[in-house]
Short mmCIF file of C-alpha atoms and ligand atoms in Angstrom, two decimals:
data_model
loop_
_atom_site.label_atom_id
_atom_site.label_comp_id
_atom_site.label_asym_id
_atom_site.label_seq_id
_atom_site.Cartn_x
_atom_site.Cartn_y
_atom_site.Cartn_z
CA MET A 1 0.00 0.00 0.00
CA GLU A 2 1.25 3.51 -0.82
CA ARG A 3 2.08 5.51 2.28
CA THR A 4 1.28 9.07 1.29
CA GLY A 5 -1.56 9.97 3.70
CA PRO A 6 -1.58 13.39 5.38
CA PHE A 7 -0.92 11.99 8.88
CA ARG A 8 2.38 10.36 7.87
CA GLY A 9 5.13 11.05 10.46
CA ARG A 10 2.74 12.94 12.78
CA THR A 11 3.60 12.99 16.46
CA ILE A 12 0.78 12.69 18.96
CA ALA A 13 2.06 13.90 22.32
CA VAL A 14 -1.30 15.24 23.58
CA VAL A 15 -4.97 14.90 22.59
CA ASP A 16 -4.88 18.36 21.08
CA ASP A 17 -2.25 17.26 18.52
CA LEU A 18 -5.22 16.09 16.44
CA SER A 19 -7.78 18.70 15.43
CA ARG A 20 -11.44 17.96 16.28
CA ASP A 21 -12.04 16.97 12.65
CA GLU A 22 -9.03 14.65 12.77
CA GLN A 23 -10.28 13.08 16.01
CA ARG A 24 -13.70 12.45 14.45
CA TYR A 25 -12.00 10.97 11.38
CA LEU A 26 -9.97 8.65 13.65
CA TYR A 27 -13.16 7.41 15.35
CA GLY A 28 -14.86 6.80 11.98
CA LEU A 29 -11.83 4.86 10.75
CA ALA A 30 -11.60 2.78 13.95
CA ARG A 31 -15.34 2.04 13.57
CA GLN A 32 -14.81 0.70 10.03
CA ILE A 33 -11.82 -1.38 11.15
CA LYS A 34 -13.72 -2.85 14.11
CA ASP A 35 -16.82 -3.66 12.03
CA THR A 36 -14.72 -5.30 9.32
CA ILE A 37 -12.69 -7.46 11.71
CA ARG A 38 -15.66 -8.39 13.91
CA SER A 39 -17.82 -9.39 10.96
CA GLY A 40 -15.08 -11.65 9.59
CA ARG A 41 -14.66 -9.64 6.37
CA ASP A 42 -11.23 -9.13 4.80
CA PRO A 43 -9.48 -6.22 6.57
CA SER A 44 -6.51 -6.06 4.13
CA ARG A 45 -7.35 -2.57 2.94
CA PHE A 46 -6.56 -1.26 6.43
CA ARG A 47 -3.14 -2.87 6.69
CA ILE A 48 0.19 -1.04 6.27
CA SER A 49 1.58 -4.33 4.83
CA ASP A 50 5.16 -3.11 4.73
CA ARG A 51 7.78 -5.23 6.49
CA ASP A 52 10.19 -2.32 6.19
CA TYR A 53 7.98 -0.06 8.31
CA GLN A 54 9.19 -0.36 11.90
CA VAL A 55 6.99 0.04 14.98
CA TYR A 56 9.22 0.36 18.03
CA LEU A 57 7.60 -0.04 21.44
CA ILE A 58 9.59 1.69 24.18
CA PHE A 59 7.92 1.05 27.52
CA LEU A 60 10.06 2.32 30.38
CA GLU A 61 7.12 2.07 32.79
CA ASN A 62 4.73 -0.81 33.45
CA SER A 63 1.82 -1.43 31.10
CA THR A 64 -0.42 -4.29 30.03
CA ARG A 65 -3.24 -2.89 27.88
CA THR A 66 -1.46 -0.08 26.09
CA ARG A 67 1.69 -2.07 25.28
CA GLU A 68 -0.13 -5.25 24.25
CA SER A 69 -2.82 -3.51 22.19
CA PHE A 70 -0.13 -1.52 20.34
CA ARG A 71 1.94 -4.66 19.81
CA ASN A 72 -1.06 -6.57 18.45
CA ALA A 73 -2.10 -3.61 16.32
CA ALA A 74 1.40 -3.46 14.81
CA GLU A 75 1.25 -7.23 14.16
CA PHE A 76 -2.11 -6.73 12.42
CA HIS A 77 -0.43 -4.26 10.08
CA GLY A 78 2.25 -6.76 9.07
CA CYS A 79 5.10 -4.39 9.89
CA ARG A 80 8.36 -4.94 11.73
CA VAL A 81 7.57 -4.90 15.45
CA ASN A 82 10.32 -4.29 17.99
CA MET A 83 10.14 -4.15 21.76
CA PHE A 84 12.80 -2.07 23.48
CA ASP A 85 14.25 -3.89 26.46
CA ALA A 86 15.24 -1.12 28.87
CA ALA A 87 16.67 -3.51 31.49
CA THR A 88 19.38 -4.89 29.19
CA SER A 89 19.92 -1.84 26.95
CA SER A 90 22.54 0.87 27.22
CA PHE A 91 20.09 2.79 29.37
CA ALA A 92 21.90 0.99 32.15
CA LYS A 93 25.06 2.80 30.90
CA ASN A 94 23.33 6.17 31.20
CA GLU A 95 22.51 6.61 27.51
CA SER A 96 19.98 9.34 26.77
CA LEU A 97 16.64 8.47 25.19
CA SER A 98 17.26 10.74 22.22
CA ASP A 99 20.64 9.04 21.50
CA ALA A 100 19.00 5.62 21.71
CA VAL A 101 16.14 6.60 19.39
CA LYS A 102 18.48 8.21 16.82
CA MET A 103 20.31 4.90 16.62
CA LEU A 104 17.09 2.87 16.25
CA VAL A 105 15.94 5.13 13.39
CA GLY A 106 18.91 3.85 11.38
CA TYR A 107 17.70 0.24 11.52
CA ALA A 108 14.69 0.66 9.24
CA PRO A 109 13.69 2.85 6.28
CA GLU A 110 10.88 4.45 8.33
CA SER A 111 9.69 4.15 11.93
CA CYS A 112 6.98 4.90 14.43
CA PHE A 113 7.95 5.00 18.11
CA VAL A 114 5.41 4.31 20.83
CA LEU A 115 6.67 5.52 24.20
CA ARG A 116 5.61 5.19 27.81
CA THR A 117 7.96 6.95 30.20
CA GLY A 118 7.91 8.84 33.49
CA LEU A 119 9.49 11.79 31.67
CA GLU A 120 6.81 14.32 30.76
CA GLY A 121 6.93 15.90 27.29
CA VAL A 122 9.29 13.29 25.91
CA CYS A 123 7.48 12.86 22.55
CA ARG A 124 7.69 16.58 21.80
CA TRP A 125 11.40 16.59 22.57
CA LEU A 126 12.09 13.52 20.41
CA ASP A 127 9.99 14.94 17.59
CA ALA A 128 12.25 18.02 17.58
CA SER A 129 15.65 16.45 18.29
CA VAL A 130 15.33 13.20 16.32
CA GLY A 131 13.36 15.08 13.63
CA ALA A 132 16.33 17.45 13.12
CA TYR A 133 18.72 14.49 13.00
CA CYS A 134 16.55 12.67 10.42
CA GLU A 135 16.43 15.74 8.22
CA SER A 136 20.23 15.98 8.15
CA ALA A 137 20.76 12.22 7.81
CA GLY A 138 18.15 11.78 5.06
CA PHE A 139 15.64 9.60 6.95
CA PRO A 140 11.88 10.26 6.85
CA LYS A 141 10.85 11.84 10.16
CA PRO A 142 9.47 9.15 12.49
CA ALA A 143 6.11 9.47 14.22
CA PHE A 144 6.13 9.50 18.03
CA LEU A 145 3.01 8.29 19.83
CA ASN A 146 2.68 9.06 23.53
CA ALA A 147 1.54 5.94 25.38
CA GLY A 148 1.51 7.80 28.73
CA ASP A 149 4.15 10.25 30.01
CA GLY A 150 4.16 10.60 33.79
CA LYS A 151 1.17 12.60 35.05
CA HIS A 152 1.02 14.58 31.81
CA GLU A 153 -1.10 12.85 29.13
CA HIS A 154 -2.18 9.50 27.74
CA PRO A 155 -3.77 10.61 24.46
CA THR A 156 -4.32 7.20 22.87
CA GLN A 157 -6.29 6.14 25.99
CA GLU A 158 -8.39 9.28 25.60
CA PHE A 159 -9.06 8.44 21.94
CA LEU A 160 -10.21 4.94 22.80
CA ASP A 161 -12.41 6.31 25.62
CA GLU A 162 -14.12 8.76 23.28
CA PHE A 163 -14.51 6.06 20.62
CA THR A 164 -16.19 3.90 23.29
CA PHE A 165 -18.55 6.71 24.41
CA LEU A 166 -19.53 7.32 20.77
CA GLU A 167 -20.15 3.60 20.33
CA HIS A 168 -22.34 3.61 23.46
CA LEU A 169 -24.34 6.52 22.02
CA GLY A 170 -24.78 4.84 18.62
CA GLY A 171 -22.45 7.36 16.95
CA ASP A 172 -24.55 10.37 18.07
CA ASP A 173 -22.15 13.20 18.99
CA SER A 174 -24.85 15.79 19.77
CA ARG A 175 -24.80 15.37 23.57
CA ILE A 176 -23.12 13.44 26.37
CA HIS A 177 -23.83 13.35 30.11
CA LEU A 178 -21.23 11.46 32.11
CA ALA A 179 -19.89 11.14 35.63
CA LEU A 180 -16.18 11.04 36.39
CA VAL A 181 -15.73 9.04 39.59
CA GLY A 182 -12.73 8.24 41.80
CA ASP A 183 -9.30 9.82 42.03
CA LEU A 184 -9.82 12.89 39.87
CA TRP A 185 -6.74 14.58 41.32
CA HIS A 186 -4.13 12.11 39.98
CA GLY A 187 -5.89 10.45 37.06
CA ARG A 188 -4.45 11.75 33.77
CA THR A 189 -7.25 10.00 31.84
CA VAL A 190 -9.88 12.15 33.56
CA HIS A 191 -7.80 15.29 33.01
CA SER A 192 -7.70 14.55 29.27
CA LYS A 193 -11.51 14.56 29.23
CA ALA A 194 -11.35 18.39 29.31
CA GLU A 195 -10.04 18.16 25.75
CA GLY A 196 -11.34 14.84 24.41
CA LEU A 197 -15.04 15.37 25.23
CA GLY A 198 -14.94 18.43 22.97
CA ILE A 199 -16.02 16.24 20.05
CA PHE A 200 -19.55 16.31 21.55
CA ARG A 201 -21.58 19.44 20.89
CA GLU A 202 -23.16 19.53 24.35
CA VAL A 203 -21.36 18.16 27.40
CA SER A 204 -22.46 17.72 31.04
CA VAL A 205 -19.85 16.38 33.43
CA ASP A 206 -20.52 15.34 37.04
CA LEU A 207 -17.36 15.14 39.14
CA VAL A 208 -17.64 12.65 42.01
CA ALA A 209 -14.65 12.64 44.37
CA PRO A 210 -13.92 13.56 48.00
CA GLU A 211 -12.24 16.95 48.31
CA LEU A 212 -8.74 15.44 48.74
CA LEU A 213 -9.11 13.67 45.39
CA SER A 214 -11.06 16.36 43.54
CA MET A 215 -10.35 17.49 39.99
CA PRO A 216 -7.55 20.12 39.87
CA PRO A 217 -9.09 23.57 39.25
CA VAL A 218 -7.12 24.07 36.02
CA TYR A 219 -9.09 21.21 34.36
CA VAL A 220 -12.43 22.37 35.79
CA GLU A 221 -11.71 25.83 34.34
CA ARG A 222 -10.79 24.28 30.98
CA MET A 223 -14.04 22.31 30.94
CA ARG A 224 -16.11 25.40 31.77
CA ALA A 225 -14.19 27.47 29.19
CA ALA A 226 -15.06 24.80 26.60
CA GLY A 227 -18.75 25.28 27.46
CA PHE A 228 -19.22 22.07 29.49
CA GLU A 229 -21.78 22.04 32.30
CA VAL A 230 -19.82 20.90 35.38
CA ARG A 231 -21.23 19.82 38.76
CA ALA A 232 -19.28 18.40 41.71
CA TYR A 233 -20.15 15.92 44.49
CA GLU A 234 -18.06 14.54 47.36
CA SER A 235 -19.39 10.97 47.38
CA LEU A 236 -21.50 8.50 45.42
CA ASP A 237 -24.23 8.75 48.08
CA GLU A 238 -24.42 12.52 47.64
CA TYR A 239 -24.42 12.11 43.85
CA LEU A 240 -27.12 9.43 43.75
CA ALA A 241 -29.32 11.60 45.98
CA SER A 242 -28.99 14.54 43.54
CA GLY A 243 -31.78 13.25 41.30
CA ARG A 244 -29.84 13.85 38.09
CA VAL A 245 -27.53 10.89 37.61
CA ALA A 246 -25.56 10.30 34.38
CA PRO A 247 -26.05 7.05 32.47
CA ILE A 248 -22.31 6.85 31.69
CA TRP A 249 -19.83 6.56 34.57
CA TYR A 250 -16.09 6.75 34.03
CA TYR A 251 -14.12 5.46 37.01
CA THR A 252 -10.44 5.94 37.85
CA ARG A 253 -8.21 3.97 40.19
CA LEU A 254 -7.37 5.56 43.55
CA GLN A 255 -3.67 6.44 43.71
CA LEU A 256 -3.50 7.08 47.45
CA GLU A 257 0.09 5.77 47.58
CA ARG A 258 1.14 9.01 45.88
CA MET A 259 -0.27 11.08 48.72
CA GLY A 260 1.99 9.74 51.47
CA GLU A 261 1.37 9.70 55.20
CA ARG A 262 -1.26 12.41 55.26
CA VAL A 263 -4.02 10.17 53.86
CA LEU A 264 -3.11 6.81 55.32
CA ASP A 265 -5.58 7.11 58.20
CA ARG A 266 -8.27 8.42 55.83
CA ALA A 267 -7.72 5.84 53.05
CA ALA A 268 -10.72 3.67 53.99
CA GLU A 269 -13.05 6.67 54.17
CA LEU A 270 -11.83 8.00 50.77
CA ARG A 271 -12.35 4.60 49.15
CA ARG A 272 -15.80 4.22 50.68
CA ALA A 273 -16.90 7.55 49.22
CA VAL A 274 -16.45 6.34 45.62
CA THR A 275 -16.85 2.55 45.82
CA PHE A 276 -20.04 1.18 44.29
CA ARG A 277 -22.36 -0.93 46.54
CA PRO A 278 -25.19 -3.38 45.70
CA ASP A 279 -27.79 -1.07 47.30
CA MET A 280 -26.93 1.65 44.78
CA MET A 281 -28.06 -0.43 41.76
CA SER A 282 -31.70 0.66 41.95
CA ARG A 283 -30.76 4.35 41.80
CA LEU A 284 -28.97 4.11 38.43
CA PRO A 285 -30.73 5.27 35.25
CA GLU A 286 -31.85 2.49 32.95
CA GLY A 287 -29.19 1.28 30.53
CA SER A 288 -26.34 2.71 32.61
CA ARG A 289 -22.82 1.63 31.74
CA PHE A 290 -19.57 1.88 33.70
CA TYR A 291 -16.16 2.45 32.13
CA HIS A 292 -12.64 2.36 33.57
CA PRO A 293 -9.25 2.74 31.85
CA LEU A 294 -8.01 -0.17 34.03
CA PRO A 295 -6.09 -1.70 35.74
CA ARG A 296 -8.48 -2.17 38.62
CA ASP A 297 -7.06 -2.55 42.13
CA ARG A 298 -7.51 -6.25 42.91
CA LYS A 299 -7.59 -5.73 46.70
CA ALA A 300 -10.04 -2.84 46.85
CA PRO A 301 -11.64 -2.20 43.43
CA VAL A 302 -13.89 0.87 43.22
CA ILE A 303 -15.93 -1.15 40.70
CA PRO A 304 -16.44 -4.35 42.75
CA THR A 305 -16.27 -7.70 40.97
CA PHE A 306 -19.96 -8.51 41.60
CA LEU A 307 -20.66 -6.12 38.68
CA ASP A 308 -18.45 -7.99 36.18
CA GLY A 309 -21.17 -10.19 34.68
CA LEU A 310 -23.85 -7.48 34.47
CA PRO A 311 -24.74 -5.29 31.47
CA LEU A 312 -23.21 -2.41 33.47
CA ASN A 313 -19.80 -3.75 32.52
CA GLY A 314 -18.56 -1.48 29.75
CA TRP A 315 -14.89 -1.55 30.79
CA ASP A 316 -13.99 -4.88 29.17
CA ALA A 317 -15.30 -3.81 25.76
CA GLN A 318 -13.65 -0.41 26.26
CA SER A 319 -10.29 -2.05 26.80
CA ALA A 320 -10.76 -4.22 23.67
CA ASN A 321 -11.46 -1.05 21.69
CA GLY A 322 -7.83 -0.06 22.36
CA TYR A 323 -6.85 -2.57 19.66
CA TYR A 324 -8.99 -1.04 16.89
CA VAL A 325 -8.20 2.58 17.78
CA ARG A 326 -4.47 1.80 17.85
CA ILE A 327 -4.67 -0.05 14.50
CA ALA A 328 -6.18 3.15 13.12
CA LEU A 329 -3.52 5.36 14.77
CA LEU A 330 -0.59 3.30 13.45
CA GLY A 331 -2.16 3.22 9.97
CA LEU A 332 -2.51 7.01 10.02
CA ALA A 333 0.99 7.68 11.40
CA SER A 334 2.53 5.45 8.71
CA GLY A 335 0.67 7.33 5.95
CA ALA A 336 -1.01 4.11 4.74
CA LEU A 337 -4.45 5.30 5.92
CA GLY A 338 -6.08 8.73 5.99
CA GLY A 339 -5.80 9.58 2.30
CA ASP A 340 -9.50 10.48 2.16
CA PHE A 341 -9.44 12.87 5.16
CA GLN A 342 -11.05 16.15 4.13
CA GLY A 343 -11.60 18.09 7.35
CA ALA A 344 -9.61 20.86 8.99
CA PRO A 345 -6.10 19.71 9.93
CA LYS A 346 -4.35 20.69 13.14
CA GLU A 347 -2.69 24.07 12.69
CA PRO A 348 0.96 24.11 13.80
CA LEU A 349 1.86 26.51 16.63
CA ARG A 350 2.86 29.88 15.22
CA PHE A 351 4.61 32.60 17.15
CA GLU A 352 4.06 36.28 16.48
CA GLU A 353 7.65 37.43 16.91
CA ASP A 354 7.12 41.13 16.26
CA PHE A 355 7.15 42.35 19.85
CA VAL A 356 9.54 45.28 19.28
CA THR A 357 7.83 48.47 18.10
CA GLU A 358 9.41 51.80 17.45
CA ALA A 359 7.71 54.59 19.41
CA ALA A 360 7.47 58.27 18.53
CA VAL A 361 10.12 60.51 20.08
CA THR A 362 8.90 63.79 21.59
CA PRO A 363 11.46 66.54 20.87
CA ARG A 364 12.73 68.26 24.01
CA VAL A 365 15.39 70.86 24.51
CA LYS A 366 16.65 69.99 27.99
CA PRO A 367 18.78 66.90 28.50
CA GLU A 368 16.78 63.76 29.12
CA HIS A 369 17.28 60.77 31.38
CA LYS A 370 19.16 62.47 34.17
CA VAL A 371 19.90 59.18 35.81
CA GLY A 372 22.94 58.55 37.90
CA ILE A 373 25.59 61.11 38.58
CA LYS A 374 25.10 62.97 35.33
CA PRO A 375 22.74 62.82 32.34
CA VAL A 376 23.53 60.42 29.53
CA GLU A 377 24.87 62.36 26.57
CA ASN A 378 25.48 59.42 24.28
CA GLY A 379 24.33 55.89 25.08
CA ILE A 380 21.28 53.83 25.95
CA VAL A 381 18.66 54.29 28.65
CA ILE A 382 16.35 51.40 29.46
CA ASP A 383 13.24 52.87 31.06
CA HIS A 384 9.96 51.54 32.53
CA VAL A 385 11.66 48.38 33.78
CA ALA A 386 9.04 46.23 35.58
CA ALA A 387 6.88 49.38 35.84
CA GLY A 388 4.05 49.00 38.35
CA ARG A 389 5.49 45.82 39.87
CA PRO A 390 6.54 45.55 43.55
CA VAL A 391 9.81 47.41 44.28
CA ARG A 392 11.61 44.17 45.16
CA GLU A 393 10.71 42.72 41.75
CA ILE A 394 11.95 45.88 40.01
CA TRP A 395 15.37 45.53 41.67
CA ASP A 396 15.44 41.83 40.75
CA THR A 397 14.62 42.66 37.14
CA LEU A 398 17.39 45.28 36.94
CA ASP A 399 19.79 42.68 38.30
CA LYS A 400 18.60 40.11 35.75
CA ILE A 401 19.08 42.54 32.86
CA ARG A 402 22.67 43.20 33.92
CA ARG A 403 23.57 39.56 34.50
CA ILE A 404 21.86 38.03 31.46
CA LEU A 405 22.98 40.71 29.01
CA GLY A 406 26.47 40.83 30.57
CA LEU A 407 26.32 44.58 31.25
CA ASP A 408 29.44 44.79 33.41
CA VAL A 409 30.17 48.35 32.26
CA ARG A 410 30.30 51.90 33.63
CA SER A 411 26.61 52.67 34.17
CA SER A 412 23.97 53.27 36.79
CA HIS A 413 20.50 52.09 37.69
CA GLY A 414 17.77 52.67 40.24
CA VAL A 415 14.11 52.49 41.18
CA TYR A 416 12.10 55.70 40.65
CA HIS A 417 8.57 57.03 40.77
CA SER A 418 6.59 56.48 37.59
CA ASN A 419 4.33 59.15 36.10
CA ALA A 420 1.47 56.64 36.38
CA GLY A 421 0.81 57.48 40.07
CA PRO A 422 2.35 58.32 43.44
CA GLU A 423 2.73 54.68 44.53
CA VAL A 424 3.79 53.36 41.15
CA PHE A 425 7.49 52.64 40.61
CA LYS A 426 9.74 51.66 37.72
CA GLY A 427 13.38 50.82 37.12
CA ILE A 428 15.79 52.78 34.94
CA LEU A 429 19.17 51.61 33.72
CA SER A 430 21.48 54.09 31.99
CA LEU A 431 24.37 52.89 29.89
CA PRO A 432 26.62 55.67 28.62
CA ASP A 433 28.86 54.79 25.69
CA ILE A 434 26.79 51.75 24.57
CA LEU A 435 25.48 52.83 21.19
CA ALA A 436 23.67 49.78 19.79
CA PHE A 437 21.65 46.75 20.87
CA ASP A 438 21.35 43.95 18.34
CA ARG A 439 18.06 42.14 17.69
CA ARG A 440 19.04 39.14 19.80
CA ASP A 441 19.72 41.40 22.80
CA LEU A 442 16.43 43.24 22.18
CA LYS A 443 14.62 39.87 22.27
CA LYS A 444 16.37 38.98 25.49
CA LEU A 445 15.54 42.34 27.03
CA GLY A 446 11.87 41.93 26.05
CA ALA A 447 11.84 38.51 27.68
CA ILE A 448 13.43 39.73 30.92
CA ALA A 449 11.66 43.09 31.25
CA PRO A 450 8.52 43.12 29.08
CA GLY A 451 6.97 46.57 28.82
CA CYS A 452 10.28 48.42 29.09
CA THR A 453 11.44 51.04 26.59
CA LEU A 454 14.88 51.32 25.12
CA ASN A 455 16.06 54.86 24.26
CA LEU A 456 19.04 55.55 22.03
CA ILE A 457 20.53 58.88 23.17
CA LYS A 458 22.73 61.06 20.99
CA ASP A 459 23.97 64.51 21.98
CA SER A 460 21.66 64.40 25.02
CA ARG A 461 18.56 63.77 22.91
CA VAL A 462 16.45 60.67 22.34
CA LEU A 463 17.21 59.64 18.80
CA ARG A 464 15.11 56.46 18.75
CA LYS A 465 12.75 54.79 21.20
CA TYR A 466 11.64 51.12 21.16
CA ARG A 467 8.87 49.53 23.20
CA LEU A 468 9.30 45.87 24.08
CA ALA A 469 6.17 43.81 24.68
CA MET A 470 5.96 40.43 26.43
CA PRO A 471 7.36 38.03 23.79
CA PRO A 472 5.25 35.11 22.54
CA ARG A 473 8.04 32.65 23.28
CA ILE A 474 10.98 32.53 25.70
CA TYR A 475 13.84 30.19 24.81
CA ASN A 476 17.60 30.25 24.23
CA PHE A 477 18.43 31.31 27.79
CA ASP A 478 20.67 29.39 30.15
CA GLN A 479 18.85 31.05 33.05
CA ILE A 480 15.36 29.58 32.48
CA SER A 481 13.96 26.18 33.43
CA CYS A 482 10.65 24.36 33.70
CA LYS A 483 9.78 23.89 37.35
CA ASN A 484 8.12 20.50 36.81
CA GLU A 485 10.64 17.97 38.17
CA ALA A 486 9.32 15.30 35.77
CA CYS A 487 9.72 17.48 32.65
CA VAL A 488 12.09 16.09 30.02
CA SER A 489 13.82 19.49 29.88
CA ARG A 490 15.03 19.36 33.51
CA PRO A 491 18.87 19.15 33.44
CA ALA A 492 18.77 16.29 35.95
CA HIS A 493 17.29 14.02 33.24
CA GLN A 494 20.28 14.71 30.95
CA GLU A 495 18.26 14.59 27.73
CA GLY A 496 19.71 17.89 26.49
CA ALA A 497 16.26 19.41 25.88
CA PRO A 498 16.59 23.21 26.17
CA ALA A 499 13.86 24.90 28.23
CA GLN A 500 11.26 26.63 26.02
CA PHE A 501 8.05 28.43 26.93
CA ARG A 502 5.14 29.92 25.01
CA ARG A 503 3.01 32.73 26.33
CA THR A 504 -0.49 31.54 27.25
CA GLY A 505 -1.74 34.51 29.30
CA GLU A 506 -0.79 38.07 30.11
CA ARG A 507 2.04 36.97 32.40
CA LYS A 508 1.74 33.18 32.01
CA PHE A 509 4.20 30.94 30.20
CA THR A 510 3.64 27.27 29.41
CA CYS A 511 6.44 24.72 28.95
CA LEU A 512 6.55 23.58 25.32
CA TYR A 513 7.25 19.98 26.41
CA CYS A 514 5.17 19.15 29.48
CA ASP A 515 2.55 21.96 29.33
CA ARG A 516 3.18 23.07 32.94
CA GLU A 517 1.99 26.68 33.25
CA HIS A 518 4.29 29.16 35.06
CA GLU A 519 4.00 32.73 36.23
CA PHE A 520 6.46 34.88 34.26
CA GLY A 521 8.85 35.31 37.21
CA GLU A 522 8.81 31.59 37.98
CA ILE A 523 10.59 30.52 34.78
CA TRP A 524 13.83 32.32 35.72
CA ASP A 525 16.56 30.70 37.79
CA LEU A 526 18.27 33.95 38.80
N1 CP B 601 -5.19 1.95 30.67
C1 CP B 601 -3.84 1.74 30.65
O1 CP B 601 -3.04 2.60 30.25
O2 CP B 601 -3.47 0.48 31.04
P1 CP B 601 -1.98 -0.08 31.09
O3 CP B 601 -1.25 0.70 32.16
O4 CP B 601 -2.11 -1.53 31.42
O5 CP B 601 -1.34 0.17 29.75
#
């Protein structure tokens, strides 16, 4: 089969790496594959059928369903299937993941890597680093599929969950009402619902978890921002008494071991709050179905085993759907499938780099910028540094500008009143004899002190004035780092991934690998 489809070489690190149209297309394709296989018809038209196409499974953390469904899906396709053995590989000799993957790329004409690791954002890093290597070495760029990265995302699980919900609703995507039950604090599969449920036009979500295990506010906000109706309950008893119970329940395993000593004496009470009991059966809506990404805790399952043989059991079929959805994903990533996709593709991230604007200069006769011992006659004055921020932050910002831009020169700086009000302050840094700032330094200055102005002074007059806005991206600094310890970019992980952030709010920056959001000041290490 020709492999020229539009998804060829696509990396799926997060659910949002597929547009809504692409997600719907995936579900339609998985539906066709499942129907064909289940009805015993010939599924050949869905196969990659290329022994030279390599699917490499790299599972550095435990897995049963994800690893085995991907392995079986790759076998279905008739491609070369490899399992990476971390225990006996050069990982034990401290080799980086990106070095190992670059080497594996050379063993086949084209590859797809499926990765489960504790390192968050690893697929994005490999897509960039191995992608650059492949371009220079003449290999087609591999696809990287995230099979679960720490607490970050598990997008292929989300796709199979949504496929299962659609199946339950007979393909009707007009409305869904579901309950998310269990450990909503730790469960990455329930966090992904904020994105994945967006394929339905109307969404009502009931969150059922004791306060200690409740959904982190960032995901609740995302759900509300997406137009979902969201209601919260602290226990199943409270929920069942509400009178408006969802017919679809999605459970997650309790991960109390992650919470340490502070919950040990409350563990039984937390479990009780979300564990289903026989007396609750009569309060469920007719035709209700329970789902669970599994594994289920064999000692204390929140879905007890007495439910296994009842029509309520949707979790076994859900887990089997992983096979069909992953057949579809591998077929798309190889380029063998997807040729008839006609919807809106995912737009790549674009950064508006033009954050330096030239401002008008007001002519004045008297010398300007009388900062320091004497006015600057020729040089540069950086004004409005951290204007309006607390005085301590203004001093810190002045210090950062000097240290990051290497301004160890004759100069002066200070914190002064701003014209904006009696209690409003700003920093000013005057640099006599420095007559030019190149674009790279301007970018750096904008990143350190957004909102400042840079004045070029000649013969005691402002010749040019530039305003520097908050840049859309901050990268290329030794002095920045993501504060998520599990992020692939943390130096401790020795992957060589440089810290990079994109602006996602007025003073908010999000890590380009692991999606951790930071306040502007938090990204700096100075
Ligand atoms: N649902 C899920 O990811 O299961 P595994 O950990 O067994 O892959």
